[in-house]
Tab-separated table of C-alpha atoms in Angstrom:
chain	number	residue	atom	x	y	z
A	134	MET	CA	-2.824	-24.634	-16.354
A	135	LYS	CA	-1.077	-27.889	-17.024
A	136	TYR	CA	-1.408	-29.651	-20.383
A	137	LYS	CA	-3.692	-32.384	-19.051
A	138	GLU	CA	-5.992	-29.742	-17.528
A	139	PHE	CA	-5.943	-27.847	-20.824
A	140	LEU	CA	-7.013	-30.959	-22.715
A	141	GLU	CA	-9.885	-31.527	-20.295
A	142	TYR	CA	-10.873	-27.859	-20.555
A	143	MET	CA	-10.925	-28.018	-24.345
A	144	GLU	CA	-12.820	-31.322	-24.382
A	145	ASN	CA	-15.482	-29.857	-22.088
A	146	ASN	CA	-15.751	-26.399	-23.650
A	147	LEU	CA	-14.779	-26.641	-27.304
A	148	PRO	CA	-17.797	-27.119	-29.580
A	149	GLY	CA	-15.496	-28.589	-32.241
A	150	TYR	CA	-14.098	-31.363	-30.022
A	151	ARG	CA	-16.725	-33.910	-31.083
A	152	ILE	CA	-16.266	-32.918	-34.729
A	153	PHE	CA	-12.505	-33.414	-34.441
A	154	MET	CA	-12.880	-36.807	-32.799
A	155	LYS	CA	-15.392	-37.968	-35.419
A	156	LYS	CA	-13.084	-36.906	-38.250
A	157	ALA	CA	-10.050	-38.459	-36.556
A	158	LEU	CA	-11.878	-41.732	-35.906
A	159	ASP	CA	-13.164	-41.844	-39.488
A	160	TYR	CA	-9.592	-41.302	-40.684
A	161	GLN	CA	-8.282	-44.069	-38.409
A	162	ARG	CA	-11.000	-46.450	-39.624
A	163	LYS	CA	-10.112	-45.793	-43.268
A	164	LYS	CA	-6.448	-46.295	-42.472
A	165	ASN	CA	-7.316	-49.499	-40.610
A	166	ALA	CA	-9.290	-50.860	-43.571
A	167	GLY	CA	-6.088	-50.754	-45.600
A	168	ARG	CA	-4.222	-52.965	-43.145
A	169	PRO	CA	-3.981	-56.710	-43.651
A	170	ALA	CA	-6.820	-58.460	-41.811
A	171	ALA	CA	-4.480	-59.997	-39.239
A	172	LYS	CA	-3.019	-56.590	-38.375
A	173	ARG	CA	-6.223	-54.573	-38.147
A	174	TRP	CA	-6.801	-52.696	-34.951
A	175	ASN	CA	-9.785	-53.189	-32.674
A	176	ASP	CA	-12.104	-50.306	-31.747
A	177	ALA	CA	-10.201	-49.460	-28.549
A	178	GLN	CA	-6.959	-49.087	-30.523
A	179	LEU	CA	-8.715	-46.896	-33.089
A	180	GLN	CA	-10.179	-44.706	-30.339
A	181	LYS	CA	-6.753	-44.379	-28.732
A	182	ALA	CA	-5.138	-43.421	-32.051
A	183	ALA	CA	-7.835	-40.784	-32.670
A	184	TYR	CA	-7.290	-39.363	-29.183
A	185	GLU	CA	-3.533	-39.240	-29.802
A	186	MET	CA	-4.287	-37.160	-32.907
A	187	TRP	CA	-6.310	-34.824	-30.680
A	188	LYS	CA	-3.477	-34.483	-28.178
A	189	ARG	CA	-0.925	-33.767	-30.919
A	190	ALA	CA	-3.225	-31.178	-32.490
A	191	MET	CA	-3.749	-29.331	-29.196
A	192	GLU	CA	-0.113	-29.267	-28.085
A	193	PRO	CA	1.011	-26.290	-30.239
A	194	LEU	CA	-2.059	-24.296	-29.174
A	195	TYR	CA	-1.342	-25.048	-25.520
A	196	ASN	CA	2.292	-24.032	-25.872
A	197	ASN	CA	1.348	-20.748	-27.573
A	198	LEU	CA	-1.272	-19.933	-24.964
A	199	ARG	CA	1.015	-20.891	-22.078
A	200	SER	CA	3.773	-18.595	-23.323
A	201	THR	CA	1.261	-15.745	-23.697
A	202	ILE	CA	-0.809	-16.203	-20.529
A	203	LYS	CA	2.129	-17.022	-18.217
A	204	SER	CA	-0.088	-18.235	-15.384
A	205	ASP	CA	-1.433	-21.522	-14.085
A	206	LEU	CA	-4.680	-19.958	-12.859
A	207	LEU	CA	-7.745	-21.290	-14.647
A	208	LEU	CA	-9.422	-17.898	-14.300
A	209	ARG	CA	-6.698	-16.214	-16.367
A	210	TRP	CA	-6.783	-18.934	-19.026
A	211	ASP	CA	-10.549	-18.781	-19.217
A	212	ALA	CA	-10.552	-14.984	-19.526
A	213	TYR	CA	-7.885	-14.994	-22.240
A	214	ILE	CA	-9.590	-17.764	-24.203
A	215	ALA	CA	-12.917	-15.915	-24.052
A	216	GLU	CA	-11.448	-12.491	-24.849
A	217	HIS	CA	-9.580	-13.769	-27.900
A	218	GLU	CA	-12.390	-16.107	-29.041
A	219	ILE	CA	-10.038	-19.090	-29.064
A	220	LEU	CA	-12.826	-21.673	-28.860
A	221	GLU	CA	-14.593	-20.182	-31.851
A	222	SER	CA	-11.401	-19.964	-33.913
A	223	VAL	CA	-10.365	-23.523	-33.112
A	224	THR	CA	-13.838	-24.873	-33.893
A	225	GLU	CA	-13.808	-23.059	-37.224
A	226	GLY	CA	-10.417	-24.583	-38.044
A	227	ILE	CA	-11.618	-28.046	-37.066
A	228	GLN	CA	-14.630	-27.746	-39.357
A	229	GLU	CA	-12.261	-27.071	-42.252
A	230	MET	CA	-9.859	-29.917	-41.398
A	231	ASP	CA	-9.388	-32.839	-43.726
A	232	PHE	CA	-7.493	-35.869	-42.477
A	233	SER	CA	-7.401	-37.676	-45.785
A	234	ASP	CA	-4.013	-38.951	-46.971
A	235	ASP	CA	-4.470	-37.038	-50.223
A	236	VAL	CA	-4.157	-33.668	-48.523
A	237	ALA	CA	-0.598	-32.401	-48.044
């Protein structure tokens, strides 16, 4: 499975995807509020920045899974993800995430 396919798979199957995107967009909006008025981003830029956060967050997971699964077949990825409860674990981690600047 290629990275782009993995992202689509996660977006379509991960219960925590919407939670992540809401948290990331809220974070980007707070960050945007601190910018000077002339340099504030529009909604499309905020959405893009939140999606970039999503892509960066999923990259290490993809790399770990790819090195373990060693196949491009969706069936193998799907079986491994289900067997090891990856979607559940990732969703649980997302629920605990905090994007605030105060958290190190």
